[in-house]
Each structure stands twice: as C-alpha cells, then as structure tokens.
Coordinates of C-alpha atoms in Angstrom, one line a residue:
M1 CA 88.3 -71.5 64.7
I2 CA 86.1 -73.5 67.1
E3 CA 85.8 -72.0 70.6
L4 CA 84.8 -74.4 73.3
E5 CA 85.2 -72.2 76.4
G6 CA 83.0 -73.4 79.2
V7 CA 82.6 -76.9 77.9
P8 CA 84.0 -79.4 80.5
E9 CA 86.0 -82.5 79.7
L10 CA 83.5 -85.0 78.5
I11 CA 83.0 -88.7 79.5
D12 CA 82.7 -91.1 76.6
P13 CA 80.8 -88.6 74.5
V14 CA 78.3 -89.5 71.8
M15 CA 76.9 -86.9 69.4
I16 CA 73.1 -87.2 68.8
C17 CA 71.8 -85.2 65.8
A18 CA 68.4 -84.5 64.3
F19 CA 67.2 -82.0 61.7
E20 CA 63.8 -80.6 61.0
G21 CA 62.6 -81.0 57.4
W22 CA 62.8 -83.7 54.8
N23 CA 64.1 -86.4 57.1
D24 CA 61.8 -85.7 60.0
A25 CA 58.3 -87.1 59.4
G26 CA 55.9 -86.2 62.1
D27 CA 58.7 -84.2 63.7
A28 CA 59.6 -87.5 65.5
A29 CA 63.4 -87.2 65.2
S30 CA 63.8 -83.5 66.2
T31 CA 61.3 -84.0 69.0
A32 CA 63.4 -86.9 70.4
V33 CA 66.6 -84.7 70.6
G34 CA 64.5 -81.9 72.1
H35 CA 63.3 -84.3 74.7
L36 CA 66.8 -85.3 75.7
D37 CA 67.8 -81.6 75.9
R38 CA 64.8 -80.8 78.2
E39 CA 65.1 -83.9 80.5
W40 CA 68.8 -83.5 81.1
K41 CA 68.8 -79.7 81.0
G42 CA 71.2 -79.2 78.2
E43 CA 73.3 -76.1 77.9
V44 CA 73.9 -74.6 74.5
F45 CA 77.6 -73.9 73.9
A46 CA 77.6 -73.2 70.1
A47 CA 75.4 -72.2 67.2
L48 CA 76.2 -72.3 63.5
D49 CA 76.0 -69.0 61.7
A50 CA 72.6 -68.9 60.1
E51 CA 73.8 -66.6 57.3
D52 CA 76.0 -69.4 56.0
Y53 CA 73.5 -72.2 55.6
Y54 CA 69.9 -71.0 55.5
D55 CA 67.6 -69.3 53.0
F56 CA 65.5 -67.0 55.1
Q57 CA 62.7 -67.0 52.5
V58 CA 62.4 -70.7 53.1
N59 CA 63.1 -70.8 56.9
R60 CA 62.0 -67.4 58.1
P61 CA 63.2 -65.8 61.4
T62 CA 60.6 -65.2 64.1
V63 CA 59.9 -62.1 66.2
A64 CA 58.7 -62.2 69.8
L65 CA 58.2 -59.8 72.6
E66 CA 60.2 -60.5 75.8
G67 CA 59.6 -58.0 78.6
G68 CA 58.3 -55.5 76.0
I69 CA 61.5 -55.8 73.9
R70 CA 61.3 -57.3 70.4
K71 CA 63.7 -60.2 69.9
V72 CA 64.5 -61.9 66.6
T73 CA 65.3 -65.6 66.6
W74 CA 67.1 -66.9 63.5
P75 CA 66.8 -70.4 62.2
T76 CA 70.0 -72.3 62.8
T77 CA 71.6 -75.4 64.3
R78 CA 72.6 -75.4 67.9
L79 CA 74.8 -77.7 69.9
S80 CA 74.3 -78.4 73.6
V81 CA 75.9 -80.9 76.0
V82 CA 74.1 -83.0 78.7
R83 CA 75.3 -85.6 81.2
A84 CA 73.2 -88.7 80.8
G85 CA 72.8 -91.7 83.1
G86 CA 74.6 -91.0 86.4
G87 CA 75.8 -93.2 89.2
D88 CA 79.0 -95.1 88.4
K89 CA 78.6 -94.9 84.6
P90 CA 77.7 -91.4 83.5
R91 CA 78.0 -90.5 79.8
D92 CA 78.0 -87.2 78.0
L93 CA 75.8 -86.5 75.0
V94 CA 76.5 -83.7 72.5
L95 CA 73.1 -82.8 71.1
V96 CA 72.8 -81.2 67.7
R97 CA 69.4 -79.9 66.8
G98 CA 68.5 -77.7 63.9
I99 CA 66.9 -77.4 60.5
E100 CA 68.1 -79.1 57.3
P101 CA 70.3 -76.4 55.7
S102 CA 69.4 -74.7 52.5
M103 CA 72.9 -74.5 51.1
R104 CA 76.6 -75.4 51.6
W105 CA 75.9 -78.9 53.0
R106 CA 79.6 -79.9 52.8
S107 CA 80.7 -77.0 54.9
F108 CA 77.8 -77.6 57.3
C109 CA 78.9 -81.2 57.8
N110 CA 82.5 -80.2 58.2
E111 CA 81.7 -77.7 60.8
I112 CA 79.7 -80.2 62.8
L113 CA 82.6 -82.7 62.5
G114 CA 85.0 -80.1 63.7
Y115 CA 83.1 -79.9 66.9
A116 CA 82.9 -83.7 67.1
H117 CA 86.7 -83.8 66.8
E118 CA 87.4 -81.1 69.3
L119 CA 85.1 -82.7 71.9
G120 CA 86.5 -86.2 71.4
V121 CA 83.2 -87.7 70.2
E122 CA 83.3 -91.5 70.0
M123 CA 80.3 -92.0 67.7
V124 CA 77.7 -89.9 65.9
V125 CA 74.1 -91.0 65.9
V126 CA 71.7 -89.3 63.5
L127 CA 68.0 -89.7 64.0
G128 CA 65.5 -89.6 61.2
A129 CA 61.8 -90.4 60.4
L130 CA 60.1 -91.4 57.2
L131 CA 56.6 -92.0 55.8
G132 CA 55.8 -95.6 55.3
D133 CA 53.0 -98.2 54.9
T134 CA 53.0 -99.0 58.6
P135 CA 49.8 -99.3 60.7
H136 CA 49.5 -97.0 63.7
T137 CA 48.2 -99.9 65.8
R138 CA 51.5 -101.8 65.8
P139 CA 54.9 -101.0 67.4
V140 CA 56.8 -98.4 65.4
P141 CA 59.5 -100.0 63.2
V142 CA 62.9 -98.5 63.9
S143 CA 65.9 -99.5 61.8
G144 CA 69.6 -98.8 62.4
V145 CA 72.0 -98.4 59.5
T146 CA 75.6 -97.6 59.0
S147 CA 78.1 -97.4 56.2
D148 CA 80.8 -99.1 58.3
P149 CA 80.8 -102.9 57.9
D150 CA 82.7 -103.4 61.2
L151 CA 80.2 -101.3 63.0
A152 CA 77.3 -103.1 61.4
R153 CA 78.6 -106.4 62.7
S154 CA 79.5 -105.2 66.2
L155 CA 76.2 -103.4 66.8
D156 CA 73.8 -105.6 64.8
L157 CA 73.0 -102.9 62.2
E158 CA 72.2 -102.9 58.5
E159 CA 74.8 -101.8 56.0
S160 CA 73.6 -98.9 53.8
R161 CA 73.2 -99.7 50.1
Y162 CA 70.7 -97.0 49.1
E163 CA 71.1 -95.2 45.8
G164 CA 69.1 -92.1 45.0
P165 CA 68.3 -88.6 46.3
T166 CA 69.2 -88.0 49.9
G167 CA 68.8 -85.5 52.7
I168 CA 71.2 -84.1 55.3
V169 CA 71.0 -87.3 57.4
G170 CA 72.6 -89.2 54.6
I171 CA 75.1 -86.5 53.8
L172 CA 76.2 -86.2 57.4
Q173 CA 76.6 -89.9 57.9
E174 CA 78.7 -90.2 54.7
A175 CA 80.9 -87.2 55.9
C176 CA 81.5 -89.0 59.1
T177 CA 82.5 -92.2 57.3
H178 CA 85.0 -90.3 55.2
A179 CA 86.4 -88.6 58.3
G180 CA 86.8 -91.9 60.1
V181 CA 84.1 -91.2 62.7
P182 CA 81.8 -94.1 63.5
A183 CA 78.3 -93.1 62.5
V184 CA 74.8 -94.7 62.8
S185 CA 71.4 -93.6 61.6
L186 CA 68.2 -94.6 63.3
W187 CA 65.0 -94.4 61.3
A188 CA 61.5 -94.6 62.5
A189 CA 58.6 -95.3 60.1
V190 CA 55.6 -93.0 60.5
P191 CA 52.1 -94.0 59.1
H192 CA 51.7 -92.0 55.9
Y193 CA 47.9 -91.7 56.5
V194 CA 48.4 -89.7 59.7
S195 CA 51.7 -87.9 59.1
Q196 CA 51.2 -84.5 60.6
P197 CA 53.3 -83.7 63.7
P198 CA 53.6 -84.5 66.4
N199 CA 53.9 -88.2 66.5
P200 CA 54.9 -89.1 70.1
K201 CA 54.7 -92.8 69.4
A202 CA 57.5 -92.6 66.8
T203 CA 59.5 -90.3 69.1
L204 CA 59.2 -92.9 71.9
A205 CA 60.4 -95.7 69.5
L206 CA 63.5 -93.7 68.5
L207 CA 64.4 -93.1 72.1
N208 CA 63.9 -96.8 72.9
R209 CA 66.3 -97.8 70.1
L210 CA 68.8 -95.0 71.0
E211 CA 68.8 -96.2 74.7
D212 CA 69.8 -99.7 73.6
L213 CA 72.5 -98.3 71.2
I214 CA 74.3 -96.1 73.6
G215 CA 73.6 -98.0 76.9
V216 CA 72.0 -95.1 78.8
R217 CA 68.6 -95.1 80.4
I218 CA 66.5 -92.3 79.1
P219 CA 63.8 -90.6 81.3
L220 CA 60.6 -90.3 79.4
G221 CA 58.4 -87.9 81.5
E222 CA 54.9 -87.7 79.9
L223 CA 55.9 -89.1 76.5
T224 CA 54.4 -92.5 77.1
E225 CA 51.0 -91.1 78.0
D226 CA 51.2 -88.7 75.0
A227 CA 51.9 -91.7 72.8
R228 CA 48.9 -93.6 74.2
A229 CA 46.6 -90.6 73.7
W230 CA 47.8 -90.2 70.2
Q231 CA 47.0 -93.8 69.3
L232 CA 43.6 -93.7 70.9
G233 CA 42.8 -90.5 68.9
V234 CA 43.8 -92.2 65.6
D235 CA 41.8 -95.3 66.6
Q236 CA 38.7 -93.2 67.2
L237 CA 39.0 -91.3 63.9
A238 CA 39.7 -94.4 61.9
A239 CA 36.7 -96.2 63.4
E240 CA 34.5 -93.4 62.0
D241 CA 35.5 -94.2 58.4
S242 CA 35.0 -97.7 57.1
E243 CA 37.4 -97.2 54.2
V244 CA 40.2 -96.1 56.5
A245 CA 39.4 -98.9 59.0
E246 CA 39.6 -101.4 56.2
Y247 CA 42.9 -100.0 54.9
V248 CA 44.4 -100.0 58.4
Q249 CA 43.4 -103.7 58.8
S250 CA 45.1 -104.5 55.5
L251 CA 48.3 -102.9 56.7
E252 CA 48.0 -104.8 60.0
E253 CA 47.7 -108.1 58.2
A254 CA 50.7 -107.4 55.9
R255 CA 52.7 -106.3 58.9
D256 CA 51.8 -109.4 61.0
T257 CA 52.6 -111.7 58.1
A258 CA 56.0 -110.1 57.4
E259 CA 56.9 -110.3 61.1
L260 CA 56.1 -114.0 61.7
P261 CA 59.7 -115.1 61.2
E262 CA 60.7 -112.5 63.9
A263 CA 58.8 -114.5 66.5
S264 CA 61.9 -116.6 67.1
G265 CA 63.8 -117.6 70.2
E266 CA 66.5 -115.0 69.3
A267 CA 64.0 -112.1 69.1
I268 CA 62.3 -113.1 72.4
A269 CA 65.8 -113.4 74.0
R270 CA 66.7 -109.8 72.9
E271 CA 63.5 -108.5 74.4
F272 CA 64.1 -110.4 77.7
E273 CA 67.7 -109.0 77.9
R274 CA 66.3 -105.5 77.5
Y275 CA 63.9 -106.1 80.3
L276 CA 66.7 -107.4 82.6
R277 CA 68.9 -104.4 81.8
R278 CA 66.1 -102.0 82.9
R279 CA 64.7 -103.9 85.8
D280 CA 67.0 -102.4 88.4
G281 CA 65.7 -98.9 87.8
Q282 CA 62.3 -97.6 88.8
P283 CA 60.0 -96.3 86.1
G284 CA 59.4 -92.5 86.1
P285 CA 56.1 -90.8 85.5
G286 CA 56.2 -91.8 81.9
G287 CA 57.3 -95.4 82.2
H288 CA 60.1 -96.8 80.1
A289 CA 61.1 -96.4 76.5
T290 CA 60.2 -100.1 76.0
D291 CA 56.6 -99.2 76.3
A292 CA 56.9 -98.1 72.6
G293 CA 57.3 -101.7 71.6
G294 CA 54.2 -103.2 73.2
G295 CA 52.5 -101.1 75.8
I296 CA 50.4 -99.1 73.3
A297 CA 50.4 -101.6 70.5
D298 CA 46.7 -102.3 70.4
G299 CA 45.3 -98.9 71.5
R300 CA 43.1 -100.4 74.2
E301 CA 45.2 -99.5 77.2
G302 CA 44.6 -96.5 79.3
G303 CA 45.7 -93.0 78.8
T304 CA 44.3 -89.5 78.8
G305 CA 43.4 -87.4 75.8
G306 CA 41.5 -88.1 72.6
P307 CA 41.8 -87.2 69.0
G308 CA 43.2 -83.8 69.9
S309 CA 45.7 -81.9 67.9
Y310 CA 47.9 -84.9 66.9
L311 CA 45.8 -85.7 63.8
R312 CA 45.7 -83.7 60.7
D313 CA 45.2 -84.3 57.1
S314 CA 48.3 -86.0 55.7
S315 CA 47.5 -84.7 52.2
A316 CA 47.8 -81.1 53.4
P317 CA 50.7 -79.1 51.8
G318 CA 54.0 -79.8 53.6
A319 CA 52.7 -82.8 55.5
G320 CA 55.5 -84.5 57.4
T321 CA 58.2 -82.2 56.0
G322 CA 59.3 -80.3 59.1
P323 CA 59.2 -76.5 59.2
G324 CA 56.2 -75.2 57.6
T325 CA 54.1 -78.2 58.4
G326 CA 50.8 -77.7 60.1
T327 CA 49.9 -75.2 57.4
G328 CA 47.5 -77.6 55.8
S329 CA 43.8 -77.9 56.1
G330 CA 43.8 -78.6 59.8
S331 CA 41.5 -81.6 59.3
T332 CA 41.7 -84.1 62.1
R333 CA 40.6 -87.0 59.8
P334 CA 43.2 -89.6 58.6
R335 CA 43.6 -89.4 54.8
R336 CA 41.3 -91.8 52.9
P337 CA 43.3 -94.5 51.1
S338 CA 43.4 -93.9 47.4
A339 CA 43.6 -96.4 44.6
K340 CA 47.3 -96.1 44.4
D341 CA 47.6 -97.2 48.1
D342 CA 46.6 -100.6 46.9
T343 CA 49.2 -100.8 44.2
A344 CA 52.7 -101.6 45.5
E345 CA 54.3 -100.5 42.2
E346 CA 52.8 -97.1 42.4
R347 CA 53.8 -96.7 46.1
D348 CA 57.4 -97.5 45.1
E349 CA 57.3 -94.8 42.4
N350 CA 56.1 -92.3 45.1
G351 CA 58.9 -93.1 47.5
E352 CA 57.0 -95.5 49.7
S353 CA 57.6 -99.2 50.1
G354 CA 55.2 -101.9 50.9
E355 CA 55.2 -102.9 54.6
G356 CA 58.4 -104.2 55.9
D357 CA 61.9 -102.7 56.1
E358 CA 61.8 -99.0 56.3
S359 CA 65.4 -98.4 57.2
G360 CA 67.0 -95.3 55.7
G361 CA 64.3 -94.5 53.2
E362 CA 62.9 -91.0 53.4
Q363 CA 59.6 -89.4 52.8
S364 CA 57.2 -89.7 50.0
G365 CA 57.0 -87.6 46.9
G366 CA 60.0 -88.8 44.9
R367 CA 62.2 -89.2 47.9
E368 CA 64.2 -92.1 49.1
R369 CA 62.2 -95.3 49.4
P370 CA 62.2 -97.1 52.7
D371 CA 63.3 -100.4 51.1
G372 CA 66.2 -101.1 53.5
D373 CA 68.9 -99.7 51.2
Q374 CA 69.4 -96.2 52.1
D375 CA 71.8 -93.5 52.8
G376 CA 71.6 -93.9 56.6

C-alpha cells in the first residue's frame, strides 16, 4: 500500500522522470531532474525498495562516513515533490530520479504509476538523452514524442513509431499509455564524439524544452555558464586535431543543410513567442533556458573555464551509459572519427542516425536508432 503521509494536496501536478543508465547519455537527463530538485529544494517522500529492482553487482551500494559513523546508501529510485513557479500560477512537480532497474520492469512501472494515481498527476514527462551525429557547436536538438495521437496534436509532438530494443524510458511511457495517463518523452541528442558526462549544454536544452511543455519558468543558476565553459573546452580540444576539426565541420554542414527548411516564418514566430513569454521575468545568475538554443551556439561568447573535466574519451568503456561511466581512460581528447563515421549505413547498424531527427532513439552499440521512430 502506498503511504503519502506528509505530502500536501498538489496543484496541477506533473511527474518528471529521469533514469541513469542506457537512456542518459552524458548524464544529461538525470542531471536535469537533479537540477530541478536542488533549485526548488525538493523533499523526498518515497523511495522504491532497492531489493526488488536492482542487481547490486551491477549497481553497487556505497559506503560513506558521516560524523564518524559508516552509512550505506543503496541504489534506488526516489520521489520528491517541489512547488514550481509561484505567484498567481504555482504548479507542483513530482520528481522521479533513479537508476534504470535491473529487473521487474513491469512492477517498477506499476509502482511509479501507483504514486502518480494517488497524487493526481495530470501528465508524466520522461527525460532521456541519446548519442547522435550532432555537432557540439550547434544548439542541442531536443525532440518530444508521445504514443497518444491526441496529445501529439495538442502539444505539437511526434507520434512514436519506433520498433526495436528499448529502455526504461520507453517501457514507462508505454505503461502510462495503457493506464490512460498522458505521457511525453523529451530526448536530447549528445555528440557521440564527446559523450562522457557531464554535458551541461544538453541538460540546458532539456530544461528549455521542459519549460515550454509545462509552462513553468525554470531557474538555471550556474548551468548556462557551465554549458558555455563545456563548449569552449570542446572547441579548444577539437582545434588541436585537424581530423576532429574536419569531422565537426562536416557535421555542421550536414546539420545546417538539414535545418534550412526550419528557417521559416512559423519557426521564427515560435521563438519570438517564447521570448515574449519570458520577458516579464528577470534573468537569474545563469540567464534563461533559451540560452541553450542560441547563446552558446558558436562557442565564441564569454564564459569561464576551459577544457576541464567535461571531456573524456567517448570510446572508453561505458561511455555515456550512466552509472559506471567515467571509468574509461580519462583522456580529455574527443574521439578521432573513424572510417565508419563517414558511412551512414554503418552508423545505422551501430544505433546512430545521420544528422537530423534524433527523437526517441537511444544510445549506440546496437540500441535504438535516433531516426524519429522510437519508443518515446
């Protein structure tokens, strides 16, 4: 039985979920939910039983000393609640953050849906990030997908048509659909040649799209400056290697060519409407989420920091796969493009699309392709 003692009556609640692991390239999605939790000082009210869903040889518990006392922290999924916005139109967010479960996925999703039902959640938004052929110098592509045709029309989303292996993001979205709960997945594309976490630019792009979707202004703190520093670091490292620089240029050309039709009156109008919606508020220390779309697009704007710890070898074991990442070589050089990078057919076989629509695909290595037809 679900106990919700201490949880107040919620206002227009939306559930925001992210899971470390297969669907979390660059830790972009889980970092986005963690940012919401920190900025709005979330209070954890529930945690799923780790024994039911996790293999502790895959996701090991950790031990720390607190005041001289040893404390064990078990890998699990926790739920917290925050009040977003404020003023005349506050809105509550139920934040679900954890690790992709090792087992019993159906029970896992049913337990999360049980909380959603008890809390009166109006919509579930699941965040994900995938590896793709996207240049780090351009705005991060974020696609929104749903299995609900009516929701796709009303929120200007894509309908999911993906067929193939999926992760917990796809399973949870499908469970929501069968339970009659409106559900949306937002996917950010992370450059595969610099895939190691963190990727603050992708996190920023997800928060930008989430802000538009739920109609709540999100404070960004230092995230915008972190994103600028990340991009400047990649720029510097790419400039040191002519092959990498040439490869990035080819991705830029492909991206710019693909996006020419988007330079339409309708696209410009959407950006202007976003500006008008935000104009009444004053930017915080980190600016606005819309900075992800253009403010750091060319890497020449200001910002502190340099190459730093953001950049590691994407060919290292576990690159971009959540827990256990960062265990690779520790190199700060972007991966050199290989011969297969120049062959679209081979990229498809490895789970990566050519530049373009990344929505709902997942990471490379035999996983879902970011071809626009995905599980959500």
